[in-house]
Coordinates of C-alpha atoms in Angstrom, one line a residue:
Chain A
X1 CA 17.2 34.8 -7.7
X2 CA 14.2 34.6 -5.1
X3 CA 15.8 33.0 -2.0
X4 CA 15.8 32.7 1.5
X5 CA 19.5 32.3 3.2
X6 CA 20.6 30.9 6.3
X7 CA 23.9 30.8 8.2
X8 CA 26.0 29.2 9.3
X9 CA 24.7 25.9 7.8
X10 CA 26.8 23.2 9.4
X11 CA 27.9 24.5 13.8
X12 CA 29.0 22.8 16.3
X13 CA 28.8 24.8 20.1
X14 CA 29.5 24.1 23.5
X15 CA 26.5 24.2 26.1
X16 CA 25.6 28.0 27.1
X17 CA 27.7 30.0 24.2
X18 CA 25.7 32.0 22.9
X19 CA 24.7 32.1 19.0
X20 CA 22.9 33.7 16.1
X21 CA 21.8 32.1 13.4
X22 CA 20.7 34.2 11.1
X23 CA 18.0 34.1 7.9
X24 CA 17.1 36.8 5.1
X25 CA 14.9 37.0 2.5
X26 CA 14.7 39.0 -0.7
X27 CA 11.4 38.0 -1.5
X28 CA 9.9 41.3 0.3
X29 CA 7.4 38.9 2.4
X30 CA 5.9 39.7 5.3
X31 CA 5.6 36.8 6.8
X32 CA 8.9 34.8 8.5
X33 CA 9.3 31.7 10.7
X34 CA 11.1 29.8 12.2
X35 CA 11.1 25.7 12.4
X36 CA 13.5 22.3 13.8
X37 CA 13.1 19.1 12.3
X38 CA 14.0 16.1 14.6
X39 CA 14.0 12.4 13.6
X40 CA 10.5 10.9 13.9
X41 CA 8.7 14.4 14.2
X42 CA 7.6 17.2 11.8
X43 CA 8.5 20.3 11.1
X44 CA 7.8 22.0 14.9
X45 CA 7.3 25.7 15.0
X46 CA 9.8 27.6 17.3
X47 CA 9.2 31.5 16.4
X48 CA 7.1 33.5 13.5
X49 CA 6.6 36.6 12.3
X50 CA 3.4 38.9 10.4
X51 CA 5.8 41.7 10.1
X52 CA 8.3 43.8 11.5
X53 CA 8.7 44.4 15.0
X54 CA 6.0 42.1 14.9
X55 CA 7.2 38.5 16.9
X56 CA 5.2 35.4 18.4
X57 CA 5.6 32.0 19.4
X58 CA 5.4 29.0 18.0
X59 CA 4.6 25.4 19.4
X60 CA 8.2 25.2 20.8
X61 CA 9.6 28.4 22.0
X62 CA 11.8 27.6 24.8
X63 CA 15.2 28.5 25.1
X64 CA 15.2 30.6 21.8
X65 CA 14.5 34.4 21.0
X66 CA 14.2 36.2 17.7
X67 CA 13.9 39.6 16.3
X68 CA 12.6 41.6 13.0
X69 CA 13.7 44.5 13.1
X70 CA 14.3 45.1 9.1
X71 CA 11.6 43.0 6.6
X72 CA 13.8 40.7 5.1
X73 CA 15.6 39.4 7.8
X74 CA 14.7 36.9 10.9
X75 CA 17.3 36.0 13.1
X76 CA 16.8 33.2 15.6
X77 CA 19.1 33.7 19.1
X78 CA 20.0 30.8 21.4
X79 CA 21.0 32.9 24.5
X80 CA 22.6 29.6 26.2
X81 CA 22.4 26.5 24.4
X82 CA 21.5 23.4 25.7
X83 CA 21.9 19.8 24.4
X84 CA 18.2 19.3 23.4
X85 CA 18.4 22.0 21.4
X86 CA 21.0 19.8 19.0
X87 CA 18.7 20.0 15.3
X88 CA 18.4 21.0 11.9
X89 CA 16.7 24.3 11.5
X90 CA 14.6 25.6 8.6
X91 CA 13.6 29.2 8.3
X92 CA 11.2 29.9 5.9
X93 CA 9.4 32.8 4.3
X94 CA 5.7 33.5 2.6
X95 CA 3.6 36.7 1.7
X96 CA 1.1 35.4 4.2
X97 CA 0.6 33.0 7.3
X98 CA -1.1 30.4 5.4
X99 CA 0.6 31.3 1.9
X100 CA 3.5 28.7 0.3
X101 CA 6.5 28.7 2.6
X102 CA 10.0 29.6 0.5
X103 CA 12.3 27.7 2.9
X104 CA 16.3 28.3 3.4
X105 CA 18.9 25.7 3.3
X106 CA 18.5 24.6 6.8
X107 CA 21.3 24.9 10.0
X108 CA 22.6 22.2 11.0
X109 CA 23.3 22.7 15.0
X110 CA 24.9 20.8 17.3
X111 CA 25.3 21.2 21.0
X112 CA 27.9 19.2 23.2
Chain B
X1 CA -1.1 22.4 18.3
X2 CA -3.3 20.7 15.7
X3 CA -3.1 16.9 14.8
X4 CA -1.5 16.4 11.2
X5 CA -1.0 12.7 10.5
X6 CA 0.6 11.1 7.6
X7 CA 0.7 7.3 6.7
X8 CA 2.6 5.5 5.9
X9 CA 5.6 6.4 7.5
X10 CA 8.0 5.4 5.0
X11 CA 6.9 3.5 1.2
X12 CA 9.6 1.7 -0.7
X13 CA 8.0 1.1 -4.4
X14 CA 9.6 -0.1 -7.7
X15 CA 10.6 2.3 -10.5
X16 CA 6.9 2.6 -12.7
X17 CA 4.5 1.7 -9.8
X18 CA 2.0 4.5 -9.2
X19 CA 1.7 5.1 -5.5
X20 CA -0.3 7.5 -2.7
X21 CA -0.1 8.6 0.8
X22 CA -2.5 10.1 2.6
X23 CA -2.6 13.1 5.0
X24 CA -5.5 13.6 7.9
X25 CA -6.0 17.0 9.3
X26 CA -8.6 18.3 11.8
X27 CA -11.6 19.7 9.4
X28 CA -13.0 22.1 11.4
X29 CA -11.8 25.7 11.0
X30 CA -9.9 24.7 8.4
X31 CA -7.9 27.2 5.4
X32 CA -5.2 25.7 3.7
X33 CA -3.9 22.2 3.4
X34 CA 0.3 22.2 1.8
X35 CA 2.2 19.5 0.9
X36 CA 6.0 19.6 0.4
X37 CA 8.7 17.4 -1.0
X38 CA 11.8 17.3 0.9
X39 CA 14.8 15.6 -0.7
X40 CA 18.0 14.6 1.6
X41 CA 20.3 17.3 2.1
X42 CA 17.5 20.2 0.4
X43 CA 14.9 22.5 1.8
X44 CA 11.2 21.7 1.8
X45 CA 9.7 22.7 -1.6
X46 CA 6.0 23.4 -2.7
X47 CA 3.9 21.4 -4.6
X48 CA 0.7 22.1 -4.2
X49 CA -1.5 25.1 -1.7
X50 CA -5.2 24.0 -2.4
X51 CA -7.9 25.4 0.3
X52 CA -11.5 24.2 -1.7
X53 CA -13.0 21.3 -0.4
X54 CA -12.7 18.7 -3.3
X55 CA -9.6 20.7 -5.2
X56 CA -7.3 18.7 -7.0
X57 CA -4.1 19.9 -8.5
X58 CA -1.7 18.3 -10.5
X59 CA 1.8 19.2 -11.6
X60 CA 3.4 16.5 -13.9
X61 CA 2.8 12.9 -12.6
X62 CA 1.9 14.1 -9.3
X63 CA -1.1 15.3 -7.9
X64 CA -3.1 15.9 -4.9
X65 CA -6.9 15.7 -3.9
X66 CA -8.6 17.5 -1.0
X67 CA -11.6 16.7 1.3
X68 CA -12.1 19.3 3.6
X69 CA -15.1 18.1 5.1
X70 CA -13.9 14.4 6.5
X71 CA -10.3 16.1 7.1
X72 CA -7.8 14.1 4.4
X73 CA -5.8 14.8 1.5
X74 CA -4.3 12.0 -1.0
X75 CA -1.3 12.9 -2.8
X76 CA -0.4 10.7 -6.0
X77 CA 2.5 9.9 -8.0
X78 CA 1.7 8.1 -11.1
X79 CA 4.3 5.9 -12.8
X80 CA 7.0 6.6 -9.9
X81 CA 11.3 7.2 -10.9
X82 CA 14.2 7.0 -8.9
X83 CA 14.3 10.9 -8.4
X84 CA 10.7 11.0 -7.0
X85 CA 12.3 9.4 -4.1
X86 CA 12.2 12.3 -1.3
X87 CA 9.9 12.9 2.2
X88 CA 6.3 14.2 1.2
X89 CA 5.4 16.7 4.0
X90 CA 2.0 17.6 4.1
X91 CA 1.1 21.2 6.6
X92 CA -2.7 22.1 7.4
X93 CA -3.1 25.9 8.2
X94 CA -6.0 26.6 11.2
X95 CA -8.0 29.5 10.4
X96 CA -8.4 29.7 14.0
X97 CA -4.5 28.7 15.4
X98 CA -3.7 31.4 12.6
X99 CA -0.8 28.6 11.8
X100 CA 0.9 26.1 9.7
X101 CA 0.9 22.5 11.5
X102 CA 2.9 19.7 9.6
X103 CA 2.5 16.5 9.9
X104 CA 6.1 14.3 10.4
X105 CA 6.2 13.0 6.3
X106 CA 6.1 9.9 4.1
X107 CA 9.3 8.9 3.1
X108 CA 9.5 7.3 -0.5
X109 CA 12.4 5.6 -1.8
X110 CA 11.5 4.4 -5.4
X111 CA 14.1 1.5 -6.8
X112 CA 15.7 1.3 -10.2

């Protein structure tokens, strides 16, 4: 089944532990990214990705880093976590930029 | 960051009324215009990718128009049932940004 897979879905942290969460595809696209949803606002860009070892930023980049090492997967890194970084995360996936998005399940996070 | 607006906000409609929403994206350099439908506690999902000025796609008893020229898109649901009830996300892709902006959704609830 063609999907893209996020975990962990549901985490609560603590302000400055670090965490992964991580996304994979087995859709072989090239294309990966990275978005938070907050109430009252769109879908807002954080990281994306044309390729492997190929990374950029998004409309929202701060306090987040990402790799792609492999093709299929995308993870996002929150080196400290902050409060404001509290969302739900989507990663999604597409054979190009401006191609449909295949999104995961989303990640909830919380930060206290 | 492009300017993708959606209106209404939020659309409460009885079960068989035919409804539409509208999406407004900046026209110039544009490539792609998405929409998505997002039901609570799923991922975004595809409905329509249309890119030609005056494309209109249907898939069931929705569909979608395209005016790439003054910068909209109208999304219709004809004859609408309590399972059409979701958010309608609409994403415009800059040939120039090189990137997907989404506009922050119509919420539909549709009562029995």
């Amino acid at each position: 089944e063609a999907q893209v897979t996020q975990n962990p879905r549901y985490l609560i942290t603590v302000t400055g532990k670090k965490l992964t969460v991580t996304c994979s595809q087995n859709m072989n696209h090239e294309y990966m990214s990275w978005y938070r949803q907050d109430p009252g606002l769109g879908l807002r860009q954080i990281y994306y990705s044309m390729n492997v070892e190929v990374t950029d930023k998004g409309d929202v980049p701060e306090g987040y880093k990402v790799s792609r090492k492999e093709k299929r997967n995308f993870p996002l890194i929150l080196e400290s976590p902050s409060p404001n970084q509290t969302s739900l995360y989507f990663c999604a996936s597409s054979f190009t930029s401006a191609g449909e998005l295949f999104f995961g399940e989303g990640s909830r996070l919380t930060v206290l | 960051i492009l300017n993708v607006e959606q209106s209404p906000q939020s659309l409460h409609v009885q079960e068989g009324d035919s409804t539409n929403f509208t999406c407004s994206f900046p026209s110039s350099n544009f490539y792609a215009l998405h929409w998505y439908r997002w039901e609570t506690a799923k991922s975004p999902e595809a409905l329509f990718v249309m890119t030609l000025n005056g494309d209109e796609k249907k898939k069931g008893r929705i569909s979608a128009t395209l005016n790439t020229k003054e910068g909209y898109s109208y999304l219709y649901i004809k004859g609408s049932q309590p399972e059409d009830s979701a958010t309608y996300l609409c994403a415009s892709y800059s040939g120039s940004a090189r990137q997907l902006t989404f506009g922050s959704g119509t919420q539909l609830t549709v009562l029995p």
